[in-house]
mmCIF file of C-alpha atoms and ligand atoms in Angstrom:
data_model
loop_
_atom_site.group_PDB
_atom_site.id
_atom_site.type_symbol
_atom_site.label_atom_id
_atom_site.label_comp_id
_atom_site.label_asym_id
_atom_site.label_seq_id
_atom_site.Cartn_x
_atom_site.Cartn_y
_atom_site.Cartn_z
ATOM 1 C CA MET Y 14 110.085 181.259 66.630
ATOM 2 C CA ALA Y 15 106.404 180.101 66.336
ATOM 3 C CA ASP Y 16 103.746 181.995 67.873
ATOM 4 C CA ASN Y 17 102.343 179.587 70.622
ATOM 5 C CA SER Y 18 99.767 181.865 71.979
ATOM 6 C CA ILE Y 19 96.235 181.032 71.172
ATOM 7 C CA HIS Y 20 93.931 183.615 70.137
ATOM 8 C CA THR Y 21 90.457 183.535 71.941
ATOM 9 C CA ASP Y 22 89.118 185.793 74.658
ATOM 10 C CA LEU Y 23 89.070 183.015 77.160
ATOM 11 C CA PHE Y 24 92.337 184.608 78.423
ATOM 12 C CA SER Y 25 91.125 188.163 78.579
ATOM 13 C CA PRO Y 26 89.412 189.765 81.690
ATOM 14 C CA THR Y 27 85.608 189.555 82.437
ATOM 15 C CA THR Y 28 83.232 189.791 85.083
ATOM 16 C CA LEU Y 29 80.778 187.362 86.806
ATOM 17 C CA GLY Y 30 78.331 189.500 88.602
ATOM 18 C CA LYS Y 31 80.423 191.876 90.717
ATOM 19 C CA ILE Y 32 83.487 189.630 90.749
ATOM 20 C CA GLU Y 33 86.304 190.835 88.409
ATOM 21 C CA LEU Y 34 88.335 188.085 86.759
ATOM 22 C CA ASP Y 35 91.710 188.403 85.009
ATOM 23 C CA ASN Y 36 90.578 185.521 82.507
ATOM 24 C CA ARG Y 37 87.636 183.273 81.809
ATOM 25 C CA ILE Y 38 89.451 179.977 83.116
ATOM 26 C CA VAL Y 39 87.828 179.137 86.469
ATOM 27 C CA MET Y 40 89.322 176.385 88.893
ATOM 28 C CA ALA Y 41 86.341 174.050 89.564
ATOM 29 C CA PRO Y 42 85.607 173.054 93.170
ATOM 30 C CA LEU Y 43 87.907 170.064 94.065
ATOM 31 C CA THR Y 44 87.794 168.104 97.261
ATOM 32 C CA ARG Y 45 91.308 167.005 98.039
ATOM 33 C CA GLY Y 46 91.020 165.615 101.836
ATOM 34 C CA ARG Y 47 93.967 167.473 102.935
ATOM 35 C CA THR Y 48 92.574 169.409 105.983
ATOM 36 C CA ASN Y 49 92.371 167.975 109.676
ATOM 37 C CA GLU Y 50 89.591 166.499 111.635
ATOM 38 C CA GLU Y 51 88.423 169.934 112.817
ATOM 39 C CA GLY Y 52 88.075 171.096 109.100
ATOM 40 C CA VAL Y 53 90.724 173.978 109.701
ATOM 41 C CA PRO Y 54 92.625 174.918 106.482
ATOM 42 C CA ASN Y 55 96.468 174.592 107.079
ATOM 43 C CA GLU Y 56 99.867 176.030 105.527
ATOM 44 C CA LEU Y 57 99.766 173.294 102.824
ATOM 45 C CA ASN Y 58 96.294 174.343 101.716
ATOM 46 C CA VAL Y 59 97.508 178.066 101.364
ATOM 47 C CA THR Y 60 100.437 176.676 99.371
ATOM 48 C CA TYR Y 61 98.234 174.612 97.062
ATOM 49 C CA TYR Y 62 95.773 177.456 96.420
ATOM 50 C CA VAL Y 63 98.276 180.047 95.755
ATOM 51 C CA GLN Y 64 100.115 177.850 93.220
ATOM 52 C CA ARG Y 65 96.779 177.994 91.220
ATOM 53 C CA ALA Y 66 96.150 181.772 91.693
ATOM 54 C CA SER Y 67 96.368 182.561 87.915
ATOM 55 C CA ALA Y 68 92.863 181.002 87.400
ATOM 56 C CA GLY Y 69 90.533 183.744 86.717
ATOM 57 C CA LEU Y 70 88.440 182.442 89.567
ATOM 58 C CA ILE Y 71 89.158 179.726 92.065
ATOM 59 C CA ILE Y 72 85.967 177.797 93.376
ATOM 60 C CA SER Y 73 87.200 176.423 96.818
ATOM 61 C CA GLU Y 74 86.941 172.791 97.439
ATOM 62 C CA ALA Y 75 83.376 171.948 99.004
ATOM 63 C CA THR Y 76 83.301 173.300 102.418
ATOM 64 C CA ASN Y 77 81.080 171.829 105.184
ATOM 65 C CA ILE Y 78 78.507 174.336 106.566
ATOM 66 C CA SER Y 79 78.252 172.424 109.693
ATOM 67 C CA ALA Y 80 79.117 169.317 111.551
ATOM 68 C CA GLN Y 81 75.964 167.647 110.256
ATOM 69 C CA GLY Y 82 76.797 168.652 106.588
ATOM 70 C CA ARG Y 83 80.023 166.693 106.546
ATOM 71 C CA GLY Y 84 80.100 163.474 104.469
ATOM 72 C CA TYR Y 85 83.951 163.129 103.927
ATOM 73 C CA ALA Y 86 87.083 162.839 106.029
ATOM 74 C CA LEU Y 87 89.636 165.641 106.143
ATOM 75 C CA THR Y 88 87.415 168.210 104.505
ATOM 76 C CA PRO Y 89 87.286 171.889 105.625
ATOM 77 C CA GLY Y 90 84.342 173.467 107.259
ATOM 78 C CA ILE Y 91 83.152 177.161 107.676
ATOM 79 C CA TRP Y 92 81.234 177.204 111.042
ATOM 80 C CA THR Y 93 83.696 177.967 113.665
ATOM 81 C CA GLU Y 94 86.211 180.789 114.296
ATOM 82 C CA GLU Y 95 89.318 178.532 113.854
ATOM 83 C CA GLN Y 96 87.957 177.528 110.289
ATOM 84 C CA VAL Y 97 87.483 181.221 109.529
ATOM 85 C CA ALA Y 98 90.986 182.043 110.496
ATOM 86 C CA GLY Y 99 92.356 179.189 108.630
ATOM 87 C CA TRP Y 100 90.497 180.143 105.344
ATOM 88 C CA LYS Y 101 91.579 183.832 105.957
ATOM 89 C CA LYS Y 102 95.167 182.977 105.328
ATOM 90 C CA ILE Y 103 94.150 181.337 101.997
ATOM 91 C CA THR Y 104 92.079 184.294 100.918
ATOM 92 C CA GLU Y 105 94.730 186.822 101.655
ATOM 93 C CA ALA Y 106 97.311 184.916 100.100
ATOM 94 C CA ILE Y 107 95.308 184.549 96.870
ATOM 95 C CA HIS Y 108 94.521 188.327 96.785
ATOM 96 C CA VAL Y 109 98.274 189.178 97.362
ATOM 97 C CA ALA Y 110 98.850 186.877 94.283
ATOM 98 C CA GLY Y 111 96.278 188.689 92.247
ATOM 99 C CA GLY Y 112 93.602 186.087 92.148
ATOM 100 C CA LYS Y 113 89.973 185.672 93.105
ATOM 101 C CA ILE Y 114 88.384 182.916 95.216
ATOM 102 C CA VAL Y 115 84.836 181.881 96.056
ATOM 103 C CA MET Y 116 84.015 179.286 98.533
ATOM 104 C CA GLN Y 117 81.535 176.430 97.681
ATOM 105 C CA LEU Y 118 79.043 175.918 100.513
ATOM 106 C CA TRP Y 119 78.349 172.123 101.100
ATOM 107 C CA HIS Y 120 75.747 170.074 102.929
ATOM 108 C CA VAL Y 121 75.993 166.387 101.826
ATOM 109 C CA GLY Y 122 72.703 165.388 103.150
ATOM 110 C CA ARG Y 123 72.430 161.529 102.617
ATOM 111 C CA CYS Y 124 75.936 161.117 101.325
ATOM 112 C CA SER Y 125 77.561 160.580 104.692
ATOM 113 C CA HIS Y 126 78.709 157.969 107.226
ATOM 114 C CA VAL Y 127 77.717 157.610 110.872
ATOM 115 C CA ASP Y 128 81.357 157.757 111.687
ATOM 116 C CA LEU Y 129 81.567 161.328 110.388
ATOM 117 C CA GLN Y 130 78.386 162.613 111.890
ATOM 118 C CA PRO Y 131 78.132 164.050 115.463
ATOM 119 C CA ASN Y 132 77.417 161.429 118.098
ATOM 120 C CA ARG Y 133 77.229 158.785 115.205
ATOM 121 C CA GLU Y 134 73.667 159.915 114.336
ATOM 122 C CA ALA Y 135 72.162 159.099 110.942
ATOM 123 C CA PRO Y 136 72.845 161.612 108.186
ATOM 124 C CA VAL Y 137 69.809 163.736 107.349
ATOM 125 C CA ALA Y 138 68.018 163.796 103.825
ATOM 126 C CA PRO Y 139 64.677 164.761 102.248
ATOM 127 C CA SER Y 140 63.658 161.206 102.559
ATOM 128 C CA ALA Y 141 64.983 158.122 104.292
ATOM 129 C CA ILE Y 142 66.256 156.659 100.871
ATOM 130 C CA LYS Y 143 69.939 155.364 100.968
ATOM 131 C CA ALA Y 144 72.229 156.412 98.175
ATOM 132 C CA ASP Y 145 74.130 153.632 96.351
ATOM 133 C CA GLY Y 146 77.608 154.953 96.854
ATOM 134 C CA LYS Y 147 80.659 155.330 98.991
ATOM 135 C CA VAL Y 148 82.131 158.233 100.868
ATOM 136 C CA PHE Y 149 85.752 158.979 102.112
ATOM 137 C CA THR Y 150 86.087 158.122 105.777
ATOM 138 C CA ASN Y 151 89.158 157.838 108.102
ATOM 139 C CA ASN Y 152 89.014 154.154 107.120
ATOM 140 C CA GLY Y 153 88.998 154.869 103.395
ATOM 141 C CA PHE Y 154 86.076 154.714 101.012
ATOM 142 C CA GLU Y 155 82.907 153.088 102.668
ATOM 143 C CA ALA Y 156 79.462 152.672 101.756
ATOM 144 C CA VAL Y 157 77.137 155.354 102.812
ATOM 145 C CA SER Y 158 74.816 155.037 105.833
ATOM 146 C CA MET Y 159 71.081 154.877 105.954
ATOM 147 C CA PRO Y 160 69.839 158.499 106.374
ATOM 148 C CA ARG Y 161 66.725 159.780 108.286
ATOM 149 C CA ALA Y 162 64.164 162.219 106.749
ATOM 150 C CA LEU Y 163 64.461 165.734 108.122
ATOM 151 C CA ARG Y 164 61.123 166.822 110.047
ATOM 152 C CA THR Y 165 59.535 169.977 108.811
ATOM 153 C CA ASP Y 166 60.488 171.703 111.724
ATOM 154 C CA GLU Y 167 64.148 171.143 111.315
ATOM 155 C CA ILE Y 168 64.309 172.888 107.848
ATOM 156 C CA SER Y 169 64.591 176.197 108.931
ATOM 157 C CA GLY Y 170 67.594 175.108 110.891
ATOM 158 C CA ILE Y 171 69.326 174.005 107.543
ATOM 159 C CA VAL Y 172 68.697 177.427 106.058
ATOM 160 C CA GLU Y 173 70.267 179.033 109.290
ATOM 161 C CA GLN Y 174 73.364 176.855 108.944
ATOM 162 C CA TYR Y 175 73.858 178.056 105.275
ATOM 163 C CA LYS Y 176 73.411 181.758 106.612
ATOM 164 C CA HIS Y 177 75.690 181.210 109.278
ATOM 165 C CA ALA Y 178 78.375 179.600 106.877
ATOM 166 C CA ALA Y 179 77.820 182.471 104.307
ATOM 167 C CA GLU Y 180 78.572 185.018 107.230
ATOM 168 C CA CYS Y 181 81.735 183.089 108.247
ATOM 169 C CA ALA Y 182 82.789 182.996 104.637
ATOM 170 C CA LYS Y 183 82.292 186.826 104.327
ATOM 171 C CA ARG Y 184 84.682 187.200 107.492
ATOM 172 C CA ALA Y 185 87.110 184.929 105.913
ATOM 173 C CA GLY Y 186 87.740 187.468 103.020
ATOM 174 C CA PHE Y 187 86.183 185.439 100.229
ATOM 175 C CA ASP Y 188 85.158 187.259 96.882
ATOM 176 C CA GLY Y 189 81.862 185.537 97.105
ATOM 177 C CA VAL Y 190 80.157 182.144 97.654
ATOM 178 C CA GLU Y 191 78.967 179.415 95.564
ATOM 179 C CA ILE Y 192 75.900 177.280 96.690
ATOM 180 C CA HIS Y 193 76.569 173.644 96.003
ATOM 181 C CA SER Y 194 73.319 172.480 94.758
ATOM 182 C CA ALA Y 195 74.932 169.779 92.390
ATOM 183 C CA ASN Y 196 76.065 166.210 92.435
ATOM 184 C CA SER Y 197 73.234 164.937 94.338
ATOM 185 C CA TYR Y 198 74.011 166.379 97.668
ATOM 186 C CA LEU Y 199 71.304 167.714 100.097
ATOM 187 C CA LEU Y 200 70.099 170.498 97.873
ATOM 188 C CA GLU Y 201 69.783 168.394 94.945
ATOM 189 C CA GLN Y 202 68.191 165.616 96.857
ATOM 190 C CA PHE Y 203 65.454 167.913 97.676
ATOM 191 C CA LEU Y 204 65.113 169.088 94.196
ATOM 192 C CA ARG Y 205 64.720 165.616 92.448
ATOM 193 C CA ASP Y 206 61.648 163.650 92.827
ATOM 194 C CA SER Y 207 63.838 160.376 92.804
ATOM 195 C CA THR Y 208 65.317 161.231 96.142
ATOM 196 C CA ASN Y 209 62.376 163.591 97.521
ATOM 197 C CA HIS Y 210 59.150 161.576 98.565
ATOM 198 C CA ARG Y 211 58.086 164.099 101.008
ATOM 199 C CA THR Y 212 54.455 165.181 101.495
ATOM 200 C CA ASP Y 213 54.997 168.625 103.276
ATOM 201 C CA GLN Y 214 55.612 171.931 101.647
ATOM 202 C CA TYR Y 215 59.110 170.737 100.768
ATOM 203 C CA GLY Y 216 57.898 167.661 98.486
ATOM 204 C CA GLY Y 217 55.604 166.902 95.923
ATOM 205 C CA SER Y 218 55.283 169.774 93.229
ATOM 206 C CA ILE Y 219 58.278 171.255 91.545
ATOM 207 C CA GLU Y 220 57.672 174.450 93.461
ATOM 208 C CA ASN Y 221 57.834 172.553 96.750
ATOM 209 C CA ARG Y 222 60.900 170.747 95.844
ATOM 210 C CA ALA Y 223 62.806 173.784 94.827
ATOM 211 C CA ARG Y 224 61.649 175.572 97.900
ATOM 212 C CA LEU Y 225 64.565 174.659 100.138
ATOM 213 C CA ILE Y 226 67.038 175.913 97.308
ATOM 214 C CA LEU Y 227 65.310 179.108 97.006
ATOM 215 C CA GLU Y 228 65.142 179.848 100.782
ATOM 216 C CA VAL Y 229 68.830 179.086 100.868
ATOM 217 C CA VAL Y 230 69.598 181.354 98.092
ATOM 218 C CA GLU Y 231 67.590 184.039 99.607
ATOM 219 C CA ALA Y 232 69.303 183.707 102.925
ATOM 220 C CA VAL Y 233 73.065 183.824 101.342
ATOM 221 C CA THR Y 234 72.268 186.656 99.050
ATOM 222 C CA HIS Y 235 70.740 188.487 102.035
ATOM 223 C CA VAL Y 236 74.302 188.047 103.584
ATOM 224 C CA TRP Y 237 76.438 188.799 100.368
ATOM 225 C CA GLY Y 238 74.144 191.122 98.491
ATOM 226 C CA ASP Y 239 73.938 191.340 94.673
ATOM 227 C CA GLY Y 240 76.548 189.665 92.294
ATOM 228 C CA ARG Y 241 78.670 187.917 94.764
ATOM 229 C CA VAL Y 242 76.790 184.444 95.042
ATOM 230 C CA GLY Y 243 76.887 181.892 92.424
ATOM 231 C CA ILE Y 244 75.087 178.523 92.347
ATOM 232 C CA ARG Y 245 76.120 175.092 90.893
ATOM 233 C CA LEU Y 246 73.639 172.807 89.489
ATOM 234 C CA SER Y 247 74.139 169.236 87.701
ATOM 235 C CA PRO Y 248 70.801 168.468 86.138
ATOM 236 C CA VAL Y 249 71.882 165.291 84.502
ATOM 237 C CA THR Y 250 74.252 163.615 86.786
ATOM 238 C CA THR Y 251 73.970 160.487 88.566
ATOM 239 C CA GLU Y 252 77.136 161.273 90.665
ATOM 240 C CA VAL Y 253 77.411 160.725 93.548
ATOM 241 C CA GLY Y 254 75.500 157.889 95.061
ATOM 242 C CA ASN Y 255 74.237 156.496 91.643
ATOM 243 C CA THR Y 256 71.368 158.945 92.063
ATOM 244 C CA PRO Y 257 68.533 158.739 89.533
ATOM 245 C CA LEU Y 258 67.502 161.780 87.520
ATOM 246 C CA ASP Y 259 64.340 163.882 88.282
ATOM 247 C CA SER Y 260 61.556 162.411 86.222
ATOM 248 C CA ASN Y 261 61.095 165.674 84.179
ATOM 249 C CA VAL Y 262 64.544 167.355 84.198
ATOM 250 C CA MET Y 263 63.301 170.186 81.796
ATOM 251 C CA ALA Y 264 60.314 171.404 83.833
ATOM 252 C CA THR Y 265 61.971 171.108 87.365
ATOM 253 C CA TYR Y 266 65.188 172.829 86.304
ATOM 254 C CA SER Y 267 63.448 175.400 84.072
ATOM 255 C CA TYR Y 268 61.407 176.420 87.033
ATOM 256 C CA LEU Y 269 64.390 176.668 89.479
ATOM 257 C CA ILE Y 270 66.410 178.710 87.055
ATOM 258 C CA GLN Y 271 63.666 181.151 86.491
ATOM 259 C CA GLN Y 272 63.163 181.578 90.033
ATOM 260 C CA LEU Y 273 66.876 182.169 90.561
ATOM 261 C CA ASN Y 274 66.587 185.264 88.318
ATOM 262 C CA LYS Y 275 65.078 187.090 91.106
ATOM 263 C CA PHE Y 276 68.407 187.073 93.135
ATOM 264 C CA LYS Y 277 70.812 188.840 90.897
ATOM 265 C CA LEU Y 278 73.434 186.057 91.301
ATOM 266 C CA ALA Y 279 77.051 186.269 90.231
ATOM 267 C CA TYR Y 280 76.681 183.269 87.911
ATOM 268 C CA LEU Y 281 75.052 180.037 87.273
ATOM 269 C CA HIS Y 282 77.576 177.081 86.887
ATOM 270 C CA PHE Y 283 76.554 173.906 85.348
ATOM 271 C CA VAL Y 284 78.200 170.450 85.261
ATOM 272 C CA GLU Y 285 77.271 169.548 81.716
ATOM 273 C CA GLY Y 286 76.637 165.775 81.632
ATOM 274 C CA THR Y 287 77.709 163.086 84.087
ATOM 275 C CA THR Y 288 80.360 164.620 86.665
ATOM 276 C CA GLY Y 289 83.704 163.673 85.641
ATOM 277 C CA LYS Y 290 82.475 160.749 83.265
ATOM 278 C CA SER Y 291 80.847 162.054 80.178
ATOM 279 C CA ARG Y 292 79.286 165.153 78.487
ATOM 280 C CA GLU Y 293 76.335 163.096 77.100
ATOM 281 C CA VAL Y 294 72.899 164.214 78.170
ATOM 282 C CA PRO Y 295 69.581 162.290 77.689
ATOM 283 C CA GLU Y 296 67.569 163.186 74.673
ATOM 284 C CA SER Y 297 64.971 164.828 76.474
ATOM 285 C CA VAL Y 298 67.249 167.206 77.992
ATOM 286 C CA ASP Y 299 68.688 170.496 76.296
ATOM 287 C CA LEU Y 300 71.080 172.031 78.751
ATOM 288 C CA ASP Y 301 71.838 174.927 76.520
ATOM 289 C CA ALA Y 302 68.059 175.861 76.581
ATOM 290 C CA LEU Y 303 68.144 175.603 80.390
ATOM 291 C CA ARG Y 304 71.079 177.819 80.559
ATOM 292 C CA SER Y 305 69.556 180.320 78.275
ATOM 293 C CA LEU Y 306 66.536 180.850 80.870
ATOM 294 C CA PHE Y 307 69.200 182.469 83.189
ATOM 295 C CA ASP Y 308 69.870 186.108 83.130
ATOM 296 C CA GLY Y 309 73.325 186.313 84.406
ATOM 297 C CA ALA Y 310 76.528 184.874 83.682
ATOM 298 C CA TYR Y 311 77.191 181.127 82.987
ATOM 299 C CA ILE Y 312 80.204 178.702 83.720
ATOM 300 C CA GLY Y 313 80.295 175.507 81.960
ATOM 301 C CA ASN Y 314 82.086 172.418 83.289
ATOM 302 C CA ASN Y 315 82.804 168.765 82.647
ATOM 303 C CA ASN Y 316 85.249 167.142 80.441
ATOM 304 C CA TYR Y 317 86.344 170.356 78.798
ATOM 305 C CA ASN Y 318 89.541 170.775 76.847
ATOM 306 C CA LEU Y 319 90.765 173.903 75.262
ATOM 307 C CA ASP Y 320 89.026 172.971 71.762
ATOM 308 C CA ILE Y 321 85.777 172.683 73.430
ATOM 309 C CA ALA Y 322 86.336 175.706 75.517
ATOM 310 C CA ILE Y 323 87.135 177.836 72.521
ATOM 311 C CA SER Y 324 84.225 176.655 70.325
ATOM 312 C CA ARG Y 325 81.671 176.824 73.192
ATOM 313 C CA ARG Y 326 82.881 180.313 73.856
ATOM 314 C CA GLU Y 327 82.799 181.384 70.212
ATOM 315 C CA GLU Y 328 79.318 180.236 69.889
ATOM 316 C CA GLY Y 329 78.371 182.385 72.877
ATOM 317 C CA LYS Y 330 77.303 179.296 74.918
ATOM 318 C CA VAL Y 331 79.702 180.016 77.965
ATOM 319 C CA ASP Y 332 80.967 183.160 79.783
ATOM 320 C CA ALA Y 333 83.786 181.059 81.626
ATOM 321 C CA VAL Y 334 84.801 177.532 81.693
ATOM 322 C CA ALA Y 335 85.501 175.662 84.822
ATOM 323 C CA PHE Y 336 88.425 172.922 84.762
ATOM 324 C CA GLY Y 337 88.759 170.458 87.508
ATOM 325 C CA ARG Y 338 91.118 167.585 87.304
ATOM 326 C CA PRO Y 339 93.459 169.555 84.926
ATOM 327 C CA PHE Y 340 94.038 171.942 87.757
ATOM 328 C CA ILE Y 341 95.127 169.193 90.067
ATOM 329 C CA SER Y 342 98.234 168.361 88.364
ATOM 330 C CA ASN Y 343 98.729 171.718 86.183
ATOM 331 C CA PRO Y 344 98.994 174.617 88.711
ATOM 332 C CA ASP Y 345 99.647 176.797 85.776
ATOM 333 C CA LEU Y 346 96.803 175.461 83.827
ATOM 334 C CA VAL Y 347 96.027 179.037 82.409
ATOM 335 C CA GLU Y 348 99.495 179.463 81.060
ATOM 336 C CA ARG Y 349 99.666 176.174 79.629
ATOM 337 C CA LEU Y 350 96.452 176.307 77.849
ATOM 338 C CA ARG Y 351 97.314 179.797 76.446
ATOM 339 C CA CYS Y 352 100.775 178.679 75.397
ATOM 340 C CA GLY Y 353 99.785 175.221 74.053
ATOM 341 C CA ILE Y 354 101.922 173.307 76.496
ATOM 342 C CA GLU Y 355 101.128 169.811 77.104
ATOM 343 C CA LEU Y 356 98.962 168.903 80.198
ATOM 344 C CA VAL Y 357 99.956 166.478 82.845
ATOM 345 C CA ASN Y 358 97.408 163.907 83.976
ATOM 346 C CA ALA Y 359 96.984 163.299 87.775
ATOM 347 C CA PRO Y 360 96.272 159.668 88.733
ATOM 348 C CA ASN Y 361 93.334 159.099 90.894
ATOM 349 C CA GLU Y 362 95.457 158.158 93.908
ATOM 350 C CA THR Y 363 96.624 161.701 94.126
ATOM 351 C CA HIS Y 364 92.931 163.003 94.475
ATOM 352 C CA TYR Y 365 92.207 162.569 98.257
ATOM 353 C CA GLY Y 366 94.111 162.503 101.378
ATOM 354 C CA ASN Y 367 97.827 161.801 100.749
ATOM 355 C CA GLY Y 368 99.359 164.885 102.265
ATOM 356 C CA GLU Y 369 101.849 166.818 100.372
ATOM 357 C CA LYS Y 370 102.394 164.137 97.573
ATOM 358 C CA GLY Y 371 100.179 164.683 94.637
ATOM 359 C CA TYR Y 372 98.937 167.987 96.161
ATOM 360 C CA ILE Y 373 101.522 170.685 95.985
ATOM 361 C CA ASP Y 374 104.345 169.027 94.193
ATOM 362 C CA TRP Y 375 103.228 169.532 90.485
ATOM 363 C CA PRO Y 376 105.810 171.552 88.952
ATOM 364 C CA LYS Y 377 104.967 174.598 86.696
ATOM 365 C CA ALA Y 378 106.035 174.231 82.828
ATOM 366 C CA ASN Y 379 109.268 175.183 81.792
ATOM 367 C CA TYR Y 380 108.571 178.400 79.700
ATOM 368 C CA PHE Y 381 112.123 178.882 78.641
ATOM 369 C CA HIS Y 382 111.616 177.759 75.076
ATOM 370 C CA VAL Y 383 108.205 179.224 74.759
ATOM 371 C CA GLU Y 384 107.251 182.229 72.703
ATOM 372 C CA SER Y 385 107.916 185.467 74.707
ATOM 373 C CA SER Y 386 104.209 186.537 74.616
ATOM 374 C CA CYS Y 387 103.637 183.403 76.483
ATOM 375 C CA SER Y 388 106.561 183.324 78.696
ATOM 376 C CA LYS Y 389 106.115 183.543 82.471
ATOM 377 C CA PRO Y 390 108.847 185.141 84.621
HETATM 378 C C1 FMN Q 26 89.095 164.845 93.131
HETATM 379 C C2 FMN Q 26 87.798 165.671 92.839
HETATM 380 C C3 FMN Q 26 87.188 166.470 93.665
HETATM 381 C C4 FMN Q 26 86.096 166.954 93.488
HETATM 382 N N1 FMN Q 26 85.411 167.788 94.412
HETATM 383 C C5 FMN Q 26 84.325 168.558 94.030
HETATM 384 C C6 FMN Q 26 83.651 169.445 94.999
HETATM 385 O O1 FMN Q 26 84.290 169.547 96.047
HETATM 386 N N2 FMN Q 26 82.525 170.019 94.764
HETATM 387 C C7 FMN Q 26 82.025 169.944 93.496
HETATM 388 O O2 FMN Q 26 81.067 170.538 93.196
HETATM 389 N N3 FMN Q 26 82.617 169.133 92.505
HETATM 390 C C8 FMN Q 26 83.651 168.356 92.805
HETATM 391 N N4 FMN Q 26 84.293 167.593 91.844
HETATM 392 C C9 FMN Q 26 83.794 167.643 90.524
HETATM 393 C C10 FMN Q 26 84.593 168.735 89.632
HETATM 394 O O3 FMN Q 26 84.272 170.021 90.244
HETATM 395 C C11 FMN Q 26 84.226 168.675 88.161
HETATM 396 O O4 FMN Q 26 82.861 168.809 88.026
HETATM 397 C C12 FMN Q 26 84.629 167.413 87.490
HETATM 398 O O5 FMN Q 26 85.946 166.995 87.826
HETATM 399 C C13 FMN Q 26 84.505 167.516 86.006
HETATM 400 O O6 FMN Q 26 85.328 168.509 85.550
HETATM 401 P P1 FMN Q 26 86.828 168.218 84.858
HETATM 402 O O7 FMN Q 26 86.431 167.367 83.706
HETATM 403 O O8 FMN Q 26 87.515 169.402 84.377
HETATM 404 O O9 FMN Q 26 87.583 167.364 85.922
HETATM 405 C C14 FMN Q 26 85.442 166.657 92.145
HETATM 406 C C15 FMN Q 26 86.105 166.065 91.105
HETATM 407 C C16 FMN Q 26 87.183 165.339 91.594
HETATM 408 C C17 FMN Q 26 87.989 164.693 90.513
#
């Protein structure tokens, strides 16, 4: 029988900071809209995550750090005791299955709708600039609402929201947390001069625009310690909200990444290109050069397939690779990649808010005919 197993160290154990992984295939954060109005994870969510526990690391779907941080209906939260208890069932089940899971901490900033905000208040942002995009509400996708600029005296409260969420995630039994500083949500809105027109100490210079991210990283690493906090950045994405790039991507992100080295993070995680759309980057940007400024481990993501993953790994450009959409419809993605088994594509309609359908009903492959080194019991 042919040897279907693929030889690369992508399927061998590694560590990201203090988090030990069975393999270098990471499940990227995927919002699926299968929680309830209160943001409390349920049994369906437990089943979904456990089905994918053979990933070296699962990064949870983006999880709201507060009621104000919410921009999409049916997304989970991590600021109430009920939410902590719901997540605990997931982390315990993942650990029993031999997997690892970190929580992605999320504040959407301007990417929200008044229907999703407490008392139908305006979403908050660095500046009152509306995104050109839609969010998933209880009435389907709707255009985002006009945000209001945060007052300077409110910003310590945002850092406090991250700190509280980080503490809750710790009590919920996660292996670590990932700070969501990508895809044009609140933290990236502060970083980019296209979305931040402030004149206080959180706007203007690169140092000022990076200040909130660094304050959040400091607060969260204070809760979690060394090697348990990762960060996701997307230097050249225009997703979501058709957000323009920073006017000097290399200077802005170089400064940020060099500052991040002070914190002994578990990893840096990049969306390489335009999220879910393209791996292309503008000519003036060199993502590998940015990545190389970081002292710790690196996760690459965006439109990877196995060939790209193997060659980027062989070139020493990535420590691990995160797959998003392939994990939706291939719960056993690691085994399928390792054994060269064809992948199933998930139609877009299955992505958000449809209950069990298109969520926990994707079968594992039939390993009966596959080389024994690949076969799964
Ligand atoms: C349905 C769906 C939900 C997503 N949710 C999140 C999320 O919660 N947090 C995040 O940082 N990115 C999110 N993304 C982006 C993915 O993590 C990933 O960057 C993107 O899909 C590109 O990777 P892929 O080509 O392997 O799918 C989402 C993408 C999709 C398709």
